[in-house]
XYZ file of C-alpha atoms in Angstrom:
695
model
C 82.148 -18.312 -60.777
C 81.497 -22.044 -60.653
C 78.538 -22.324 -62.999
C 79.925 -21.216 -66.362
C 81.344 -23.164 -69.255
C 84.902 -21.842 -68.885
C 84.988 -23.009 -65.271
C 83.801 -26.446 -66.411
C 86.470 -26.597 -69.136
C 89.327 -25.783 -66.771
C 88.062 -27.943 -63.922
C 87.345 -31.073 -65.967
C 90.471 -30.755 -68.126
C 92.758 -30.487 -65.080
C 93.215 -34.234 -64.568
C 94.173 -34.972 -68.171
C 96.612 -32.055 -68.255
C 98.086 -32.907 -64.841
C 98.622 -36.494 -65.991
C 100.544 -35.176 -68.990
C 102.646 -32.478 -67.278
C 102.862 -33.691 -63.682
C 104.274 -31.124 -61.258
C 105.149 -28.759 -64.106
C 101.461 -27.828 -64.457
C 99.704 -25.240 -62.336
C 96.784 -22.877 -62.706
C 96.882 -19.129 -62.101
C 93.851 -17.147 -60.977
C 92.460 -14.507 -58.593
C 92.188 -15.170 -54.861
C 88.702 -15.349 -53.338
C 88.820 -16.258 -49.683
C 85.420 -17.963 -49.476
C 86.395 -20.318 -52.335
C 89.938 -20.972 -51.114
C 88.747 -22.040 -47.651
C 86.579 -24.816 -49.057
C 88.373 -25.837 -52.270
C 92.130 -25.331 -51.878
C 94.701 -27.042 -49.649
C 97.753 -24.863 -48.962
C 101.159 -26.339 -49.751
C 104.652 -25.307 -50.825
C 105.514 -25.029 -54.532
C 107.250 -28.164 -55.857
C 109.754 -26.112 -57.843
C 112.303 -23.792 -56.148
C 112.067 -21.405 -59.100
C 108.354 -20.920 -58.454
C 109.084 -20.420 -54.751
C 111.620 -17.686 -55.480
C 109.281 -15.915 -57.891
C 106.454 -15.997 -55.340
C 108.746 -14.748 -52.554
C 109.907 -11.855 -54.714
C 106.326 -10.755 -55.319
C 105.428 -11.127 -51.646
C 108.421 -8.994 -50.638
C 106.973 -6.153 -52.705
C 103.579 -6.232 -51.020
C 101.629 -8.640 -53.226
C 99.699 -11.392 -51.475
C 100.171 -14.722 -53.268
C 98.593 -18.030 -52.276
C 99.838 -21.435 -53.444
C 98.136 -24.786 -52.935
C 96.339 -27.738 -54.492
C 92.864 -27.386 -55.939
C 90.750 -30.152 -54.406
C 89.280 -31.505 -57.619
C 90.049 -34.571 -59.703
C 93.740 -34.451 -60.600
C 94.575 -32.104 -57.661
C 96.414 -29.527 -59.797
C 98.572 -26.821 -58.223
C 97.033 -23.338 -58.127
C 98.717 -19.953 -57.805
C 96.269 -17.277 -56.646
C 96.796 -13.509 -56.568
C 94.968 -11.286 -54.083
C 93.888 -8.448 -56.374
C 93.011 -6.185 -53.457
C 96.545 -6.262 -52.079
C 97.893 -4.958 -55.392
C 95.097 -2.511 -56.236
C 97.231 0.465 -55.198
C 99.251 -0.116 -58.404
C 96.180 0.189 -60.633
C 96.796 3.692 -62.012
C 100.428 2.918 -62.799
C 99.568 -0.397 -64.437
C 96.759 1.181 -66.494
C 99.249 3.789 -67.700
C 101.773 1.084 -68.631
C 99.063 -0.869 -70.400
C 98.137 2.241 -72.387
C 101.774 2.731 -73.363
C 102.063 -0.756 -74.847
C 98.569 -1.143 -76.330
C 96.873 2.274 -76.617
C 93.855 0.778 -74.837
C 92.291 2.984 -72.181
C 90.327 1.413 -69.322
C 87.387 3.430 -67.873
C 87.542 3.867 -64.108
C 83.918 2.714 -63.677
C 84.439 -0.728 -65.287
C 85.358 -2.811 -62.255
C 85.774 -6.041 -64.208
C 88.147 -4.457 -66.722
C 90.159 -2.811 -63.914
C 90.458 -6.168 -62.156
C 91.622 -7.652 -65.472
C 94.426 -5.080 -65.612
C 95.516 -5.893 -62.044
C 95.369 -9.645 -62.634
C 97.134 -9.395 -66.000
C 99.898 -7.208 -64.599
C 100.454 -9.648 -61.737
C 100.516 -12.581 -64.167
C 103.099 -10.921 -66.425
C 105.151 -9.951 -63.360
C 105.131 -13.543 -62.142
C 106.107 -14.929 -65.558
C 108.980 -12.452 -65.732
C 110.232 -13.400 -62.253
C 109.840 -17.100 -63.057
C 111.790 -16.886 -66.326
C 114.599 -15.046 -64.519
C 115.003 -17.871 -61.991
C 116.046 -20.505 -64.523
C 119.631 -20.761 -65.657
C 118.864 -23.219 -68.456
C 115.909 -21.164 -69.726
C 113.331 -23.958 -69.911
C 110.331 -23.859 -72.182
C 107.393 -22.198 -70.417
C 103.898 -22.302 -71.892
C 101.215 -19.893 -70.657
C 97.626 -20.555 -71.724
C 95.217 -17.611 -71.327
C 91.434 -18.059 -71.369
C 89.179 -15.159 -72.385
C 89.732 -11.407 -72.446
C 89.798 -11.131 -68.625
C 93.168 -12.941 -68.660
C 94.399 -11.327 -71.871
C 96.207 -8.368 -70.295
C 98.880 -10.744 -68.988
C 99.409 -12.084 -72.499
C 99.678 -8.600 -74.036
C 102.194 -7.482 -71.402
C 104.233 -10.698 -71.767
C 104.407 -10.099 -75.501
C 105.438 -6.436 -75.114
C 108.161 -7.410 -72.626
C 109.361 -10.185 -74.985
C 109.293 -12.783 -72.220
C 110.583 -16.235 -73.249
C 107.134 -17.737 -72.888
C 105.047 -19.603 -75.470
C 101.544 -18.122 -75.304
C 98.138 -19.538 -76.218
C 94.887 -17.587 -76.156
C 91.500 -19.295 -76.181
C 88.260 -17.451 -76.711
C 85.168 -19.353 -75.622
C 82.878 -16.721 -77.178
C 83.482 -13.347 -78.741
C 82.359 -10.394 -76.670
C 80.630 -8.517 -79.461
C 79.060 -11.659 -80.893
C 77.192 -12.359 -77.655
C 75.930 -8.773 -77.444
C 74.803 -8.626 -81.068
C 72.944 -11.948 -80.901
C 71.118 -10.781 -77.767
C 69.976 -7.747 -79.796
C 68.189 -10.067 -82.279
C 70.511 -9.243 -85.162
C 70.711 -11.850 -87.941
C 74.283 -12.384 -86.842
C 75.498 -15.509 -88.632
C 74.032 -14.615 -92.017
C 75.746 -11.207 -91.900
C 79.191 -12.178 -90.599
C 80.860 -11.138 -93.828
C 79.362 -7.659 -93.448
C 81.338 -6.724 -90.306
C 83.967 -4.148 -91.214
C 86.730 -2.280 -89.426
C 86.123 1.454 -89.153
C 89.701 2.157 -90.275
C 89.348 0.174 -93.527
C 89.046 1.984 -96.811
C 85.401 1.793 -97.831
C 85.760 3.643 -101.101
C 84.871 0.530 -103.039
C 81.513 0.217 -101.362
C 80.536 3.795 -100.873
C 79.614 5.359 -97.579
C 78.962 2.506 -95.072
C 77.763 3.212 -91.580
C 77.402 0.705 -88.744
C 74.148 -1.128 -89.088
C 73.200 0.839 -92.232
C 72.125 -0.786 -95.462
C 73.545 -0.401 -98.917
C 70.851 -0.643 -101.567
C 71.633 -1.954 -105.012
C 69.438 -3.156 -107.849
C 70.194 -6.745 -106.964
C 69.777 -6.949 -103.177
C 69.913 -5.170 -99.842
C 72.893 -5.918 -97.585
C 73.617 -4.785 -94.033
C 76.993 -3.318 -93.208
C 78.227 -3.274 -89.613
C 81.096 -1.192 -88.260
C 82.673 -3.349 -85.542
C 84.203 -0.448 -83.624
C 80.940 1.503 -83.726
C 78.886 -1.502 -82.578
C 81.263 -2.118 -79.650
C 81.291 1.574 -78.729
C 77.505 1.838 -78.706
C 77.390 -1.056 -76.223
C 80.113 0.531 -74.064
C 82.427 -2.468 -74.452
C 84.904 -0.986 -76.933
C 87.833 -1.220 -74.478
C 86.956 -4.845 -73.680
C 86.721 -5.665 -77.365
C 90.158 -4.070 -77.908
C 91.615 -6.147 -75.046
C 90.155 -9.299 -76.566
C 91.359 -8.525 -80.078
C 94.863 -7.505 -78.931
C 95.136 -10.787 -76.976
C 94.184 -12.745 -80.077
C 96.848 -11.087 -82.217
C 99.607 -11.183 -79.584
C 99.311 -14.914 -78.902
C 101.628 -17.392 -80.596
C 98.657 -19.731 -80.981
C 94.987 -18.735 -81.080
C 92.306 -21.336 -80.402
C 88.559 -21.421 -79.986
C 86.110 -24.091 -78.896
C 84.128 -24.882 -82.044
C 84.057 -24.491 -85.791
C 81.103 -22.097 -85.650
C 83.014 -19.847 -83.222
C 86.111 -20.091 -85.413
C 84.120 -18.567 -88.289
C 82.827 -15.894 -85.933
C 86.322 -15.108 -84.607
C 87.729 -14.794 -88.112
C 85.234 -12.036 -88.924
C 84.978 -10.334 -85.525
C 88.582 -10.615 -84.287
C 90.278 -10.743 -87.697
C 92.338 -13.864 -87.063
C 91.597 -17.395 -88.095
C 92.101 -19.782 -85.133
C 95.123 -22.051 -85.424
C 93.405 -24.929 -83.625
C 89.797 -25.711 -82.711
C 89.750 -27.190 -79.187
C 86.347 -28.808 -78.475
C 85.215 -28.896 -74.850
C 85.167 -32.235 -73.078
C 84.186 -33.807 -69.769
C 85.611 -36.429 -67.447
C 83.568 -39.493 -68.271
C 82.993 -42.135 -65.611
C 81.428 -45.252 -67.017
C 79.171 -47.500 -64.972
C 80.189 -51.129 -64.696
C 76.750 -52.203 -65.925
C 74.733 -50.524 -68.684
C 71.500 -50.556 -66.704
C 72.900 -48.535 -63.790
C 72.336 -45.134 -65.381
C 68.818 -46.265 -66.355
C 68.178 -47.075 -62.689
C 69.349 -43.594 -61.740
C 66.886 -42.157 -64.254
C 64.026 -44.061 -62.634
C 65.081 -43.064 -59.122
C 65.379 -39.336 -59.786
C 62.285 -39.316 -61.999
C 60.339 -40.535 -58.979
C 61.741 -37.609 -56.957
C 60.583 -35.144 -59.609
C 57.171 -36.814 -59.644
C 56.851 -36.124 -55.921
C 57.373 -32.424 -56.583
C 54.781 -32.547 -59.394
C 52.250 -34.167 -57.063
C 52.518 -31.190 -54.752
C 52.756 -28.486 -57.399
C 49.679 -29.728 -59.291
C 47.590 -30.861 -56.312
C 43.916 -30.613 -57.156
C 44.755 -30.796 -60.875
C 46.375 -34.234 -61.055
C 44.153 -35.505 -63.832
C 47.071 -36.923 -65.805
C 48.905 -40.232 -65.436
C 52.575 -40.274 -64.480
C 52.998 -43.324 -66.707
C 52.243 -41.012 -69.645
C 54.035 -37.897 -68.377
C 57.315 -36.652 -69.816
C 59.685 -34.132 -68.234
C 61.432 -31.609 -70.508
C 63.755 -28.849 -69.309
C 65.925 -25.932 -70.378
C 68.692 -24.565 -68.139
C 71.395 -21.925 -68.229
C 71.970 -18.195 -67.975
C 68.853 -16.070 -68.345
C 69.570 -14.968 -71.907
C 66.091 -15.146 -73.352
C 67.008 -15.036 -77.060
C 70.589 -16.352 -77.018
C 69.579 -19.505 -75.122
C 66.535 -20.056 -77.339
C 63.906 -19.720 -74.603
C 61.799 -17.591 -76.968
C 61.691 -20.286 -79.638
C 61.203 -23.046 -77.062
C 58.090 -21.370 -75.636
C 56.624 -20.835 -79.087
C 57.285 -24.497 -79.939
C 55.615 -25.558 -76.683
C 52.501 -23.608 -77.659
C 52.406 -25.441 -80.989
C 53.131 -28.782 -79.296
C 50.240 -28.183 -76.894
C 47.954 -27.574 -79.886
C 49.100 -30.778 -81.628
C 48.654 -32.934 -78.536
C 45.157 -31.552 -77.930
C 44.059 -31.864 -81.569
C 45.258 -35.468 -81.772
C 43.746 -36.221 -78.342
C 47.069 -37.602 -77.145
C 47.148 -39.107 -73.672
C 50.677 -37.759 -73.112
C 51.321 -34.869 -70.725
C 54.522 -32.827 -70.936
C 55.807 -30.936 -67.896
C 58.471 -28.383 -68.854
C 60.961 -26.858 -66.416
C 62.774 -23.564 -67.034
C 65.840 -23.563 -64.755
C 67.089 -20.027 -65.377
C 68.157 -17.824 -62.434
C 66.451 -14.448 -62.131
C 65.835 -11.876 -59.392
C 63.241 -13.102 -56.902
C 61.893 -12.195 -53.476
C 61.217 -15.665 -52.114
C 59.323 -18.873 -52.746
C 55.803 -18.585 -54.080
C 53.321 -19.171 -51.211
C 51.066 -21.309 -53.407
C 54.032 -23.500 -54.361
C 55.034 -24.013 -50.737
C 51.438 -24.783 -49.845
C 51.327 -27.458 -52.548
C 54.293 -29.295 -51.070
C 52.757 -29.018 -47.576
C 49.460 -30.478 -48.838
C 51.333 -33.330 -50.525
C 53.214 -34.146 -47.344
C 50.018 -34.014 -45.282
C 48.278 -36.415 -47.676
C 51.263 -38.744 -47.538
C 51.175 -38.794 -43.725
C 47.412 -39.441 -43.768
C 47.808 -42.296 -46.252
C 50.593 -43.853 -44.173
C 48.476 -43.662 -40.998
C 45.438 -45.280 -42.649
C 47.650 -47.878 -44.327
C 49.152 -48.870 -40.975
C 45.718 -49.387 -39.378
C 44.470 -51.257 -42.445
C 47.568 -53.486 -42.399
C 47.059 -54.489 -38.774
C 43.403 -55.406 -39.339
C 44.287 -57.373 -42.466
C 47.110 -59.156 -40.625
C 44.856 -60.173 -37.715
C 42.139 -61.410 -40.073
C 44.565 -63.545 -42.048
C 45.963 -65.049 -38.837
C 42.436 -66.216 -38.051
C 42.086 -67.715 -41.497
C 39.466 -65.192 -42.547
C 39.025 -62.931 -45.544
C 38.378 -59.473 -44.059
C 35.155 -57.684 -44.896
C 36.375 -54.710 -46.879
C 33.161 -52.828 -46.004
C 34.049 -53.011 -42.315
C 37.810 -52.743 -42.407
C 37.582 -48.932 -42.380
C 35.797 -47.432 -39.370
C 33.985 -44.087 -39.324
C 37.103 -42.204 -38.168
C 39.120 -43.552 -41.081
C 36.458 -42.453 -43.559
C 36.331 -38.998 -41.932
C 40.112 -38.571 -42.115
C 40.184 -39.568 -45.768
C 37.322 -37.223 -46.664
C 39.095 -34.335 -44.948
C 42.232 -35.211 -46.912
C 40.273 -35.148 -50.165
C 38.716 -31.781 -49.302
C 42.186 -30.361 -48.581
C 43.192 -31.002 -52.203
C 40.472 -28.730 -53.545
C 41.974 -25.782 -55.342
C 40.306 -22.616 -56.552
C 43.193 -21.398 -58.695
C 45.446 -22.816 -61.367
C 48.829 -24.334 -60.440
C 51.415 -21.514 -60.562
C 53.713 -21.220 -63.568
C 56.590 -20.014 -61.372
C 57.909 -21.369 -58.087
C 59.127 -17.973 -56.816
C 57.895 -14.416 -56.529
C 59.586 -12.574 -59.377
C 60.781 -9.063 -58.537
C 59.790 -7.620 -61.937
C 57.314 -10.163 -63.243
C 55.490 -7.651 -65.465
C 58.647 -7.229 -67.539
C 59.957 -10.780 -67.331
C 60.390 -12.159 -70.899
C 59.470 -15.751 -70.040
C 56.362 -14.823 -68.033
C 55.233 -12.319 -70.666
C 55.557 -14.950 -73.380
C 53.607 -17.447 -71.245
C 50.863 -14.841 -70.905
C 50.871 -14.273 -74.658
C 50.648 -17.949 -75.651
C 48.256 -18.807 -72.808
C 50.093 -21.729 -71.209
C 48.643 -21.276 -67.717
C 48.571 -24.963 -66.648
C 44.866 -25.399 -67.395
C 43.391 -28.872 -67.084
C 42.952 -29.027 -70.850
C 46.601 -28.135 -71.497
C 48.742 -31.120 -72.369
C 51.861 -29.002 -71.855
C 52.458 -27.680 -68.344
C 55.097 -25.029 -67.613
C 57.116 -24.406 -64.441
C 59.640 -21.571 -64.188
C 62.206 -22.258 -61.437
C 64.254 -19.012 -61.352
C 67.041 -20.389 -59.143
C 69.814 -22.896 -59.561
C 68.851 -26.300 -58.197
C 70.085 -27.484 -54.817
C 69.627 -30.651 -52.782
C 68.833 -28.437 -49.755
C 65.856 -26.726 -51.412
C 62.519 -27.214 -49.597
C 60.732 -27.332 -52.967
C 62.756 -29.492 -55.331
C 65.565 -31.057 -53.268
C 67.755 -32.220 -56.150
C 71.165 -31.195 -57.412
C 71.394 -30.272 -61.098
C 72.923 -33.602 -62.115
C 70.222 -35.543 -60.261
C 67.502 -33.423 -61.854
C 68.902 -33.953 -65.361
C 69.040 -37.711 -64.844
C 65.365 -37.698 -63.832
C 64.177 -35.844 -66.938
C 63.385 -37.305 -70.338
C 64.647 -34.556 -72.664
C 66.810 -31.448 -72.420
C 65.890 -28.708 -74.887
C 68.519 -26.083 -75.779
C 67.548 -24.357 -79.076
C 70.232 -21.691 -78.622
C 70.913 -19.002 -81.181
C 74.294 -18.125 -79.673
C 76.122 -21.057 -78.074
C 79.861 -21.310 -78.876
C 79.948 -24.797 -77.372
C 77.015 -25.835 -75.179
C 77.841 -27.795 -72.047
C 74.190 -28.373 -71.123
C 73.430 -30.794 -73.997
C 76.890 -32.337 -73.554
C 76.127 -33.044 -69.887
C 72.798 -34.575 -70.908
C 74.630 -36.852 -73.332
C 77.088 -38.239 -70.778
C 74.142 -38.974 -68.449
C 72.237 -40.775 -71.191
C 69.514 -38.132 -71.545
C 68.490 -37.135 -75.100
C 68.685 -33.439 -75.933
C 67.793 -30.826 -78.532
C 70.523 -28.490 -79.761
C 71.093 -26.383 -82.890
C 73.529 -26.085 -85.771
C 74.580 -22.721 -84.312
C 76.029 -24.390 -81.213
C 79.498 -25.872 -81.153
C 78.141 -29.084 -79.655
C 75.514 -29.458 -82.391
C 78.076 -28.960 -85.176
C 80.448 -31.409 -83.481
C 77.747 -34.084 -83.321
C 76.727 -33.513 -86.934
C 80.326 -34.112 -87.922
C 80.804 -37.293 -85.907
C 77.390 -39.010 -85.910
C 75.710 -40.086 -89.145
C 72.177 -39.936 -87.690
C 72.271 -37.788 -84.524
C 68.518 -38.108 -83.878
C 68.827 -41.900 -83.647
C 71.296 -41.329 -80.810
C 69.072 -38.822 -79.037
C 70.716 -35.646 -80.385
C 68.081 -33.554 -82.185
C 69.682 -30.689 -84.131
C 67.470 -27.740 -85.082
C 68.546 -25.784 -88.159
C 68.672 -22.155 -87.019
C 71.247 -21.039 -89.569
C 69.684 -21.761 -92.945
C 65.975 -21.651 -92.057
C 63.684 -18.825 -91.049
C 62.735 -18.558 -87.354
C 59.244 -19.885 -88.102
C 60.617 -22.891 -90.020
C 63.095 -23.597 -87.207
C 60.282 -23.411 -84.669
C 58.197 -25.867 -86.699
C 61.165 -28.234 -86.890
C 61.625 -28.014 -83.106
C 57.897 -28.665 -82.628
C 58.126 -31.783 -84.803
C 61.106 -33.041 -82.790
C 59.171 -32.591 -79.549
C 55.996 -34.147 -80.938
C 57.924 -37.123 -82.333
C 59.568 -37.638 -78.959
C 56.137 -37.629 -77.285
C 55.036 -40.424 -79.627
C 57.825 -42.762 -78.560
C 56.987 -45.805 -76.501
C 58.754 -46.394 -73.207
C 60.850 -49.133 -74.803
C 61.977 -46.825 -77.602
C 63.025 -44.194 -75.059
C 65.098 -46.785 -73.179
C 66.848 -47.860 -76.391
C 67.507 -44.237 -77.283
C 68.942 -43.454 -73.810
C 71.340 -46.378 -74.185
C 72.518 -45.004 -77.512
C 72.831 -41.466 -76.138
C 74.986 -42.644 -73.249
C 77.325 -44.447 -75.661
C 78.099 -41.102 -77.336
C 79.758 -39.945 -74.114
C 83.056 -41.447 -75.346
C 83.133 -38.702 -77.985
C 83.177 -36.054 -75.238
C 85.874 -37.609 -73.049
C 88.962 -35.462 -72.389
C 91.052 -38.574 -73.007
C 90.165 -38.069 -76.667
C 89.498 -34.342 -76.964
C 92.611 -33.461 -74.951
C 94.653 -34.103 -78.110
C 93.588 -30.739 -79.517
C 95.006 -28.884 -76.506
C 98.173 -30.974 -76.805
C 98.464 -29.967 -80.441
C 98.026 -26.278 -79.535
C 100.784 -26.488 -76.915
C 103.191 -28.242 -79.272
C 102.424 -25.680 -81.982
C 103.151 -22.840 -79.546
C 106.466 -24.436 -78.576
C 107.545 -24.852 -82.195
C 106.714 -21.214 -82.972
C 108.335 -19.761 -79.851
C 111.406 -21.997 -79.628
C 112.064 -23.082 -83.235
C 115.651 -24.010 -82.408
C 114.441 -26.575 -79.871
C 111.168 -27.802 -81.360
C 110.164 -28.455 -84.894
C 106.724 -29.317 -86.131
C 106.402 -30.927 -89.527
C 103.790 -29.298 -91.768
C 100.643 -31.226 -90.968
C 97.021 -30.562 -90.248
C 95.737 -30.485 -86.656
C 94.765 -33.866 -85.210
C 91.709 -35.381 -86.798
C 89.132 -37.803 -85.470
C 88.537 -39.978 -88.494
C 87.728 -42.927 -86.260
C 85.112 -40.922 -84.392
C 82.179 -41.717 -86.626
C 78.992 -43.359 -85.455
C 77.041 -44.892 -88.364
C 73.274 -44.853 -88.603
C 71.882 -47.691 -86.436
C 70.340 -50.506 -88.450
C 68.000 -51.613 -85.660
C 64.856 -50.250 -84.035
C 63.924 -46.717 -85.157
C 64.319 -44.295 -82.268
C 60.994 -42.604 -82.919
C 57.731 -43.432 -84.659
C 58.213 -40.235 -86.651
C 60.736 -42.023 -88.870
C 58.444 -44.959 -89.573
C 55.630 -45.015 -92.104
C 52.810 -42.619 -91.351
C 50.251 -45.370 -91.849
C 51.797 -47.640 -89.249
C 50.019 -47.725 -85.890
C 51.711 -46.374 -82.798
C 53.632 -49.130 -81.066
C 52.812 -50.075 -77.518
C 55.453 -51.307 -75.124
C 54.832 -54.943 -75.799
C 54.387 -54.890 -79.555
C 56.497 -56.030 -82.494
C 58.183 -59.249 -81.509
C 60.091 -59.260 -84.817
C 61.603 -55.917 -83.839
C 63.059 -57.568 -80.723
C 64.690 -60.192 -82.905
C 66.297 -57.582 -85.146
C 67.599 -55.508 -82.263
C 70.724 -56.807 -80.546
C 71.764 -54.055 -78.165
C 75.033 -55.669 -77.159
C 76.080 -56.096 -80.788
C 75.213 -52.481 -81.610
C 77.048 -51.207 -78.521
C 80.152 -53.179 -79.478
C 80.129 -51.638 -82.962
C 79.945 -48.166 -81.411
C 82.837 -48.938 -79.074
C 84.933 -50.009 -82.040
C 84.178 -46.702 -83.781
C 85.553 -44.651 -80.884
C 88.838 -46.532 -80.511
C 91.772 -44.262 -81.225
C 95.332 -44.968 -82.336
C 96.432 -41.897 -80.424
C 97.644 -42.463 -76.850
C 98.042 -39.645 -74.375
C 101.531 -38.792 -73.242
C 103.036 -39.441 -76.681
C 104.035 -36.613 -78.990
C 101.600 -36.328 -81.893
C 102.844 -37.409 -85.270
C 104.815 -34.609 -86.863
C 106.186 -33.191 -83.591
C 109.922 -33.454 -83.056
C 111.436 -32.691 -79.684
C 115.030 -31.696 -80.372
C 116.213 -30.853 -76.861
C 115.043 -29.195 -73.674
C 112.088 -29.944 -71.414
C 108.475 -28.844 -71.223
C 107.063 -26.606 -68.528
C 103.473 -25.416 -68.436
């Protein structure tokens, strides 16, 4: 699946890891023919030991594919055809039961595939380790519970392999948050069913224990997982965590979650990064913003034809994107905040219009007819305008050649007037612009549409907030909005991601590297990371909503204030803020964040092969130099200035221009990100005694 965060982690990290390990690094995964044909180039393994291991598996009926993944870094990939080995499923499930006491239901296809893939992975690692005479140091890094079976089997077979397990989100945590449980404030109440509860009395899952002082909720982890029919998956995840030599997770907030849900404190927190490509000139990404904003404006012209009573100079584009998890992704709070924002803008008679996009895939029949009609009307009006413009241009040209000023009352003939009147009549609309671009299969039960009905955001003329639900991933081949996701993000003004459950959060991170401000929360890994490394995140375009220590209503009010403050910014302030946001992209570069994965690998080596590798007692790598101070120049938003001060226009405050030296501020930020740590060098405290690395 090429849209999730784990895919992004592995894909973007490949170049940094390949640079470090060279031909000793390859990725292992399942074989999908439609992906292999377009993304993988077949080749022979660079190492004869790998070739022998692959040949051994092929000789016993397993189909194995080896090649180079055609992404940046071109890493080697080893792919197993799960179908060719499915006939072993019952035997492998029995073996897995023998070593783990975890039973896999026959109806859970994903869990059964995990058993096949894990058994093949352990088989390959066993064959590989047998091929080496000098017994080199092999590291196997497993991501998520779907890959965990291979780790558990490798541990039970005592293979000479250093293992790392990374959880990008806990299974039960995602389910519980989707059920609207106050998850983070009750983490310490999750108990194992086998623990002795005599000290607390009779505690049932989800039941409350009443005392004179307070009421606390007690949750039985096993019971909660069983009620959601994921107990076997939870057991696979937890066994993987405890079998690994090194356990990592992607953020500090998920580390706390893992400690309570999986009963092991992560050894290393490995934040997610991206491959950052800087433009040679600062203004280039601003130009891209203007270009793609114009493309979005074209779509808006068609979608709101007949209701275009707002100026594009005063129109802002907000968006939310991701999996359709209504509560986990914060779409519920976002809609409520939009209702309050609409009220504020109308009460204060603001001339700003906000168009909000929900890019969240759902089940649909096809495009909405009214939406398609809008784009057809827009195109027809464009063709009419071009035709009239061409005739007008010729008449004007001929008049100027004669040295005359044309009579504007005669420059349009009767036919021109008729064509233009017909064009105007074609824009008449007897219904409101649709709130969705597609026909939803179950629109009466759709959470977003039901909330829109409740709060009354129907794209009325008087609404200053307009809503568009686009229930499909974006594509440049779409007849409605022909933009890829990256192009769309660059054209927007603000990404809003008020997630309740977000172990990392690639969507606001991607906004940051493109120079687009975003809203996140202190329950997302990205939000916590930015709070730690930026003194004033809002000044750099990172608005962090407090969803952990405030009530939902207080959090919604805070989000509303962020949105309203952003609407009050002048165009110049938004440009300054985008420049600052883009400078934060250095924080998210794998060249810096890759050190945490390096530390995890070195820690695994020292624990698995202590006679060859020794790691001095030291804390994981820190980023003391990664600290952006509060800017001393122009405030990013009028909301931080005095309430009595008038709203600045784009040409006001000459003295502010004198105080603001963008180049000087950018240079200070670049100095803050410089690191004494260079890739390819062992981190301080790591001693390589003898032997070589293999990954």
